[in-house]
Structures are given as C-alpha cells and as structure tokens.
Amino acid sequence: MKLGLIGKGAIAHYVSTALEERDHVVGAVLLRERSIERGQPLQVAAVQDLPDDLDAVIDCAGHTALAYYGPDILASGISLITVSVGALADIRLHEELEAAARHGKARLHLASGAIGALDCLQAARIGRLDRVTYTGRKPPGGWKGSPAEASLDLDRLQGGAWPHFKGTAREAALAYPKNANVAAAVALAGVGFDATEVQLIADADITENIHQIEAEGEFGSLRFEIKGRSLPNNPRSSALAAMSAVSKLEQTFQPIAI
C-alpha cells in the first residue's frame, strides 16, 4: 500500500520503518510548515498537497495534528488511522471528524495505543456493562509537562504512589492530552467518556508505565494490567502505541482479520 504519515517523531519513525519492512510505501509525510526540511520531497505542509493515490494516512503526531489535519483528510476521501484517541474527548472535534468521514465516505480508525483488552470491553457492552475504571501509573518523570506538576514536585518524589488526578475519562483526556490517550481508548471501547472512572498516579517505585483496567457487568468481571516499555529514542512514547498503529492498518486492509 501507499501511505501517508503525519509527524516525524519517535512513533512516526517506528511506524515508517515497520511499514517499509512490510513492503508498504510511505508516499508523503505531512508536517507543519516550519518543520519541513530542505531536500525532503516527501514532506508536505497541506492536505491538498498529499498524493491522490494514498490508501490511507497514519497520524503519529498528537491531538493538535489530528484536529488540524484530520477533518480535511477524511473529507477528501482518505481514511485515517490515529493514535491520538484522547482528542475525541472534545465533543466538537468528535462531531467534526464524524461529519468529515461521512462526507468523504472515509473512516477514522482508532488504534488501541498503549493498552489491551479493548476487544473484551467492546463485547461486554453489548450486554450490561456496569462499571469501568482505568488507573494509569507512571514514574514521576513520565508526568513532566502535565498538570501533575501543579500538585507534585516530580523531581523529588520518593517512596511509593502519589495520586494527582481522579475524575472521568473526558476530564483526563482533555487535561492530559499527552498522557491520557489510554483513558480515552478505554472509554470509547466501554461505557463512554463520562461514565469511565480514571485515576492517574506518579509512582516513584516503578520504572515502566503501568495501565490497569477493571470492569464489571453482565459478562462477569475483568482485570487487565500491562507494563509498557517506551520507544528507545523517546522515553515518553509507548512502544505498543507505535505498534498498534501498524496493527490497525493490517486489521483494516487484510482479507481475514481478528
């Protein structure tokens, strides 16, 4: 397939390499004007400059990029895969992306990101799904640049877990755009942004990011935990999130998929 990418950070680099290993072709890289490098013919600054024959675009650049480029990509008839699931907590953007996809007869595919068990939640909500909670634990450094800095001295935390947020998935995704994509993915797979309970914790005793889902309902109960590693060239980027973007592409276009 011939694919476009949004972004050139750690996740985009991983995705680009993985695509080439699978014999796909990166036909364009969509970037802000100031980020375009001389001598890089694949880099473009506007949706209208994308090649006409792209099979899909993969967004690896974050919430702002999805909001800026996503509607135009979808309206032009190109399907889009994104890891920026938390951006859909913005009701206006959610509606704008949905309308653009309908207009362009395209689809917005949400990659699972750094979490698993979403298929279980999607199945469970067909029955009665009573309660879903998500707890995100990261080392103190993993919360730098987030609202956690307003309540915690992240450079000096010692001895255990320090909660700094408790609320809904919508509140978490809007307040922590670089940290709460997982909460958003759990919400969209299960009981929604406003019914999903979220707690975010800085934990001085761990070195990996730990994501936990608990759910109860007609199906029974679920408890899922994953300890995620970051990409080697960016400690703030989840390796599984990058992998999930490529996996979503394969699920979408393969004749037989699970």
Short mmCIF file of C-alpha atoms in Angstrom, two decimals:
data_model
loop_
_atom_site.label_atom_id
_atom_site.label_comp_id
_atom_site.label_asym_id
_atom_site.label_seq_id
_atom_site.Cartn_x
_atom_site.Cartn_y
_atom_site.Cartn_z
CA MET A 1 0.00 0.00 0.00
CA LYS A 2 0.97 3.63 -0.44
CA LEU A 3 0.55 5.52 2.82
CA GLY A 4 0.89 8.97 4.26
CA LEU A 5 2.20 9.83 7.71
CA ILE A 6 1.55 12.79 9.97
CA GLY A 7 4.56 13.71 12.10
CA LYS A 8 8.23 12.79 12.26
CA GLY A 9 8.76 11.98 15.93
CA ALA A 10 9.61 8.69 17.63
CA ILE A 11 6.28 7.00 16.85
CA ALA A 12 6.35 8.15 13.22
CA HIS A 13 9.90 6.83 12.86
CA TYR A 14 8.92 3.43 14.24
CA VAL A 15 5.81 3.24 12.06
CA SER A 16 7.71 4.26 8.93
CA THR A 17 10.34 1.58 9.49
CA ALA A 18 7.72 -1.09 10.22
CA LEU A 19 5.77 -0.18 7.07
CA GLU A 20 8.84 -0.46 4.88
CA GLU A 21 9.69 -3.84 6.42
CA ARG A 22 6.21 -4.98 5.35
CA ASP A 23 6.76 -3.76 1.76
CA HIS A 24 4.48 -0.75 2.04
CA VAL A 25 5.50 2.64 0.64
CA VAL A 26 5.46 5.94 2.54
CA GLY A 27 4.31 8.36 -0.15
CA ALA A 28 4.11 11.56 1.90
CA VAL A 29 4.84 12.99 5.34
CA LEU A 30 2.52 15.78 6.48
CA LEU A 31 4.21 18.36 8.73
CA ARG A 32 3.88 21.92 9.91
CA GLU A 33 5.50 24.39 7.51
CA ARG A 34 8.30 25.22 9.94
CA SER A 35 9.19 21.54 10.37
CA ILE A 36 9.76 20.78 6.69
CA GLU A 37 13.38 20.10 5.79
CA ARG A 38 15.07 21.11 2.57
CA GLY A 39 15.77 18.29 0.17
CA GLN A 40 12.93 16.12 1.53
CA PRO A 41 10.45 15.85 -1.36
CA LEU A 42 8.02 13.62 0.56
CA GLN A 43 7.40 16.28 3.20
CA VAL A 44 4.33 18.47 2.60
CA ALA A 45 2.58 21.11 4.67
CA ALA A 46 -1.02 20.87 3.46
CA VAL A 47 -3.60 18.14 2.93
CA GLN A 48 -4.17 19.29 -0.64
CA ASP A 49 -0.50 18.52 -1.39
CA LEU A 50 -0.90 14.83 -0.50
CA PRO A 51 -0.73 12.40 -3.44
CA ASP A 52 -4.08 11.39 -4.88
CA ASP A 53 -3.33 7.67 -4.73
CA LEU A 54 -2.78 7.19 -0.99
CA ASP A 55 -4.52 4.16 0.51
CA ALA A 56 -4.61 5.72 3.99
CA VAL A 57 -2.89 8.22 6.28
CA ILE A 58 -1.49 7.32 9.72
CA ASP A 59 -1.47 10.09 12.33
CA CYS A 60 1.53 9.81 14.66
CA ALA A 61 1.68 13.43 15.78
CA GLY A 62 -0.81 14.05 18.61
CA HIS A 63 -4.10 15.75 19.35
CA THR A 64 -3.34 19.09 17.71
CA ALA A 65 -2.36 17.46 14.43
CA LEU A 66 -5.49 15.30 14.37
CA ALA A 67 -7.67 18.36 14.95
CA TYR A 68 -5.83 20.41 12.32
CA TYR A 69 -5.45 17.87 9.51
CA GLY A 70 -7.98 15.14 10.30
CA PRO A 71 -11.22 16.70 9.00
CA ASP A 72 -9.68 17.69 5.66
CA ILE A 73 -8.10 14.25 5.16
CA LEU A 74 -11.35 12.44 5.85
CA ALA A 75 -13.44 14.87 3.78
CA SER A 76 -11.10 14.27 0.83
CA GLY A 77 -11.99 10.58 0.93
CA ILE A 78 -8.80 9.25 2.53
CA SER A 79 -9.20 7.02 5.58
CA LEU A 80 -7.14 7.93 8.63
CA ILE A 81 -5.57 5.83 11.40
CA THR A 82 -4.72 7.68 14.60
CA VAL A 83 -3.13 7.02 17.98
CA SER A 84 -4.46 10.38 19.24
CA VAL A 85 -7.62 8.84 20.68
CA GLY A 86 -7.85 11.32 23.53
CA ALA A 87 -8.62 14.14 21.11
CA LEU A 88 -12.13 12.73 20.68
CA ALA A 89 -12.97 13.82 24.23
CA ASP A 90 -13.58 17.21 22.61
CA ILE A 91 -17.22 16.84 21.57
CA ARG A 92 -16.94 19.48 18.83
CA LEU A 93 -13.93 17.77 17.25
CA HIS A 94 -15.57 14.35 17.56
CA GLU A 95 -18.58 15.63 15.63
CA GLU A 96 -16.43 17.41 13.05
CA LEU A 97 -14.37 14.28 12.34
CA GLU A 98 -17.50 12.14 12.08
CA ALA A 99 -19.14 14.58 9.66
CA ALA A 100 -15.99 14.78 7.54
CA ALA A 101 -15.72 10.99 7.37
CA ARG A 102 -19.35 10.70 6.27
CA HIS A 103 -18.89 13.43 3.67
CA GLY A 104 -15.74 11.84 2.22
CA LYS A 105 -17.03 8.27 2.61
CA ALA A 106 -13.84 7.55 4.57
CA ARG A 107 -13.24 6.09 8.02
CA LEU A 108 -11.34 7.22 11.10
CA HIS A 109 -9.70 4.13 12.62
CA LEU A 110 -8.66 4.42 16.28
CA ALA A 111 -5.53 2.47 17.17
CA SER A 112 -5.62 0.81 20.59
CA GLY A 113 -2.45 2.59 21.68
CA ALA A 114 -0.64 1.50 24.82
CA ILE A 115 -3.44 -0.68 26.21
CA GLY A 116 -5.11 -4.06 25.59
CA ALA A 117 -8.42 -5.75 26.49
CA LEU A 118 -10.43 -3.28 24.42
CA ASP A 119 -11.99 -6.12 22.45
CA CYS A 120 -13.34 -7.55 25.74
CA LEU A 121 -14.90 -4.21 26.68
CA GLN A 122 -16.46 -3.81 23.23
CA ALA A 123 -18.02 -7.25 23.51
CA ALA A 124 -19.14 -6.71 27.12
CA ARG A 125 -21.02 -3.51 26.32
CA ILE A 126 -23.38 -5.48 24.09
CA GLY A 127 -24.81 -6.70 27.38
CA ARG A 128 -24.99 -4.65 30.57
CA LEU A 129 -21.64 -3.06 31.43
CA ASP A 130 -21.96 -1.62 34.92
CA ARG A 131 -18.58 -0.14 35.76
CA VAL A 132 -15.25 0.53 34.07
CA THR A 133 -12.22 2.04 35.77
CA TYR A 134 -8.79 2.89 34.41
CA THR A 135 -5.69 3.52 36.54
CA GLY A 136 -2.52 4.88 34.95
CA ARG A 137 0.78 4.70 36.81
CA LYS A 138 3.99 6.23 35.52
CA PRO A 139 7.36 7.10 37.06
CA PRO A 140 7.42 10.75 38.16
CA GLY A 141 9.38 11.79 35.07
CA GLY A 142 6.64 10.43 32.87
CA TRP A 143 4.28 13.14 34.10
CA LYS A 144 6.55 16.09 33.37
CA GLY A 145 4.86 18.68 31.21
CA SER A 146 1.43 17.69 32.55
CA PRO A 147 -0.90 19.20 35.19
CA ALA A 148 0.70 16.82 37.72
CA GLU A 149 3.46 19.41 38.09
CA ALA A 150 0.99 21.78 39.73
CA SER A 151 0.43 19.45 42.70
CA LEU A 152 3.61 17.34 42.89
CA ASP A 153 7.34 18.04 42.90
CA LEU A 154 8.13 15.36 40.35
CA ASP A 155 11.90 15.72 40.76
CA ARG A 156 11.78 14.94 44.48
CA LEU A 157 9.10 12.28 44.88
CA GLN A 158 10.20 9.33 46.95
CA GLY A 159 8.55 6.27 48.41
CA GLY A 160 5.55 4.94 46.58
CA ALA A 161 2.47 6.14 44.79
CA TRP A 162 1.26 9.74 44.57
CA PRO A 163 -2.22 10.17 43.01
CA HIS A 164 -2.66 13.50 41.23
CA PHE A 165 -5.90 13.07 39.27
CA LYS A 166 -9.27 11.41 39.86
CA GLY A 167 -12.22 12.01 37.59
CA THR A 168 -13.82 10.96 34.34
CA ALA A 169 -12.09 9.84 31.18
CA ARG A 170 -13.26 13.01 29.42
CA GLU A 171 -11.71 15.21 32.10
CA ALA A 172 -8.48 13.20 31.99
CA ALA A 173 -8.18 13.24 28.20
CA LEU A 174 -8.76 16.99 27.98
CA ALA A 175 -6.43 17.88 30.86
CA TYR A 176 -3.65 15.43 29.95
CA PRO A 177 -3.56 15.42 26.11
CA LYS A 178 -0.07 13.86 26.03
CA ASN A 179 -0.76 11.27 28.73
CA ALA A 180 -4.38 10.12 28.66
CA ASN A 181 -4.92 8.53 25.24
CA VAL A 182 -5.27 5.22 27.06
CA ALA A 183 -8.11 6.53 29.23
CA ALA A 184 -9.86 7.70 26.08
CA ALA A 185 -9.44 4.35 24.34
CA VAL A 186 -10.89 2.54 27.35
CA ALA A 187 -13.83 4.96 27.40
CA LEU A 188 -14.63 4.58 23.72
CA ALA A 189 -14.45 0.79 23.93
CA GLY A 190 -16.64 0.61 27.03
CA VAL A 191 -19.12 2.89 28.79
CA GLY A 192 -18.09 6.24 27.32
CA PHE A 193 -16.07 9.27 28.35
CA ASP A 194 -18.35 10.46 31.14
CA ALA A 195 -19.01 7.12 32.85
CA THR A 196 -15.43 5.79 32.83
CA GLU A 197 -13.61 6.41 36.12
CA VAL A 198 -9.93 7.39 35.90
CA GLN A 199 -7.12 7.73 38.40
CA LEU A 200 -3.62 8.90 37.43
CA ILE A 201 -0.64 8.22 39.72
CA ALA A 202 3.02 9.17 39.87
CA ASP A 203 4.84 6.18 41.35
CA ALA A 204 8.43 6.63 42.48
CA ASP A 205 8.92 2.87 42.85
CA ILE A 206 8.38 1.87 39.22
CA THR A 207 10.36 2.29 36.01
CA GLU A 208 7.69 1.28 33.48
CA ASN A 209 4.27 2.69 32.65
CA ILE A 210 1.54 0.52 34.19
CA HIS A 211 -2.00 0.57 32.83
CA GLN A 212 -4.85 -1.19 34.65
CA ILE A 213 -8.46 -1.75 33.57
CA GLU A 214 -11.18 -3.12 35.81
CA ALA A 215 -14.73 -3.78 34.60
CA GLU A 216 -17.90 -5.41 35.89
CA GLY A 217 -21.13 -6.26 34.17
CA GLU A 218 -23.46 -8.91 32.86
CA PHE A 219 -20.47 -10.73 31.31
CA GLY A 220 -18.74 -11.13 34.69
CA SER A 221 -15.65 -9.17 35.73
CA LEU A 222 -12.36 -8.20 34.13
CA ARG A 223 -8.99 -7.08 35.45
CA PHE A 224 -6.25 -6.30 32.96
CA GLU A 225 -2.75 -4.92 33.57
CA ILE A 226 0.09 -4.15 31.22
CA LYS A 227 3.58 -2.85 31.97
CA GLY A 228 4.56 -0.90 28.90
CA ARG A 229 8.01 -0.04 27.66
CA SER A 230 8.85 3.16 25.84
CA LEU A 231 10.49 3.54 22.46
CA PRO A 232 14.31 3.54 22.73
CA ASN A 233 14.64 7.03 21.24
CA ASN A 234 11.87 8.66 23.28
CA PRO A 235 11.09 7.68 26.90
CA ARG A 236 7.70 9.40 26.70
CA SER A 237 6.45 7.42 23.68
CA SER A 238 4.91 3.98 24.15
CA ALA A 239 6.34 1.17 22.03
CA LEU A 240 2.97 -0.58 22.00
CA ALA A 241 1.22 2.59 20.81
CA ALA A 242 3.51 2.71 17.77
CA MET A 243 2.98 -1.00 17.15
CA SER A 244 -0.80 -0.59 17.43
CA ALA A 245 -0.88 1.89 14.54
CA VAL A 246 0.71 -0.65 12.21
CA SER A 247 -1.51 -3.42 13.60
CA LYS A 248 -4.65 -1.34 12.95
CA LEU A 249 -3.55 -0.85 9.34
CA GLU A 250 -3.20 -4.60 8.89
CA GLN A 251 -6.57 -5.29 10.56
CA THR A 252 -8.23 -2.78 8.28
CA PHE A 253 -6.94 -4.00 4.95
CA GLN A 254 -6.31 -7.72 5.36
CA PRO A 255 -8.97 -10.05 3.92
CA ILE A 256 -9.10 -12.03 7.20
CA ALA A 257 -8.57 -10.15 10.46
CA ILE A 258 -9.12 -10.67 14.18
#
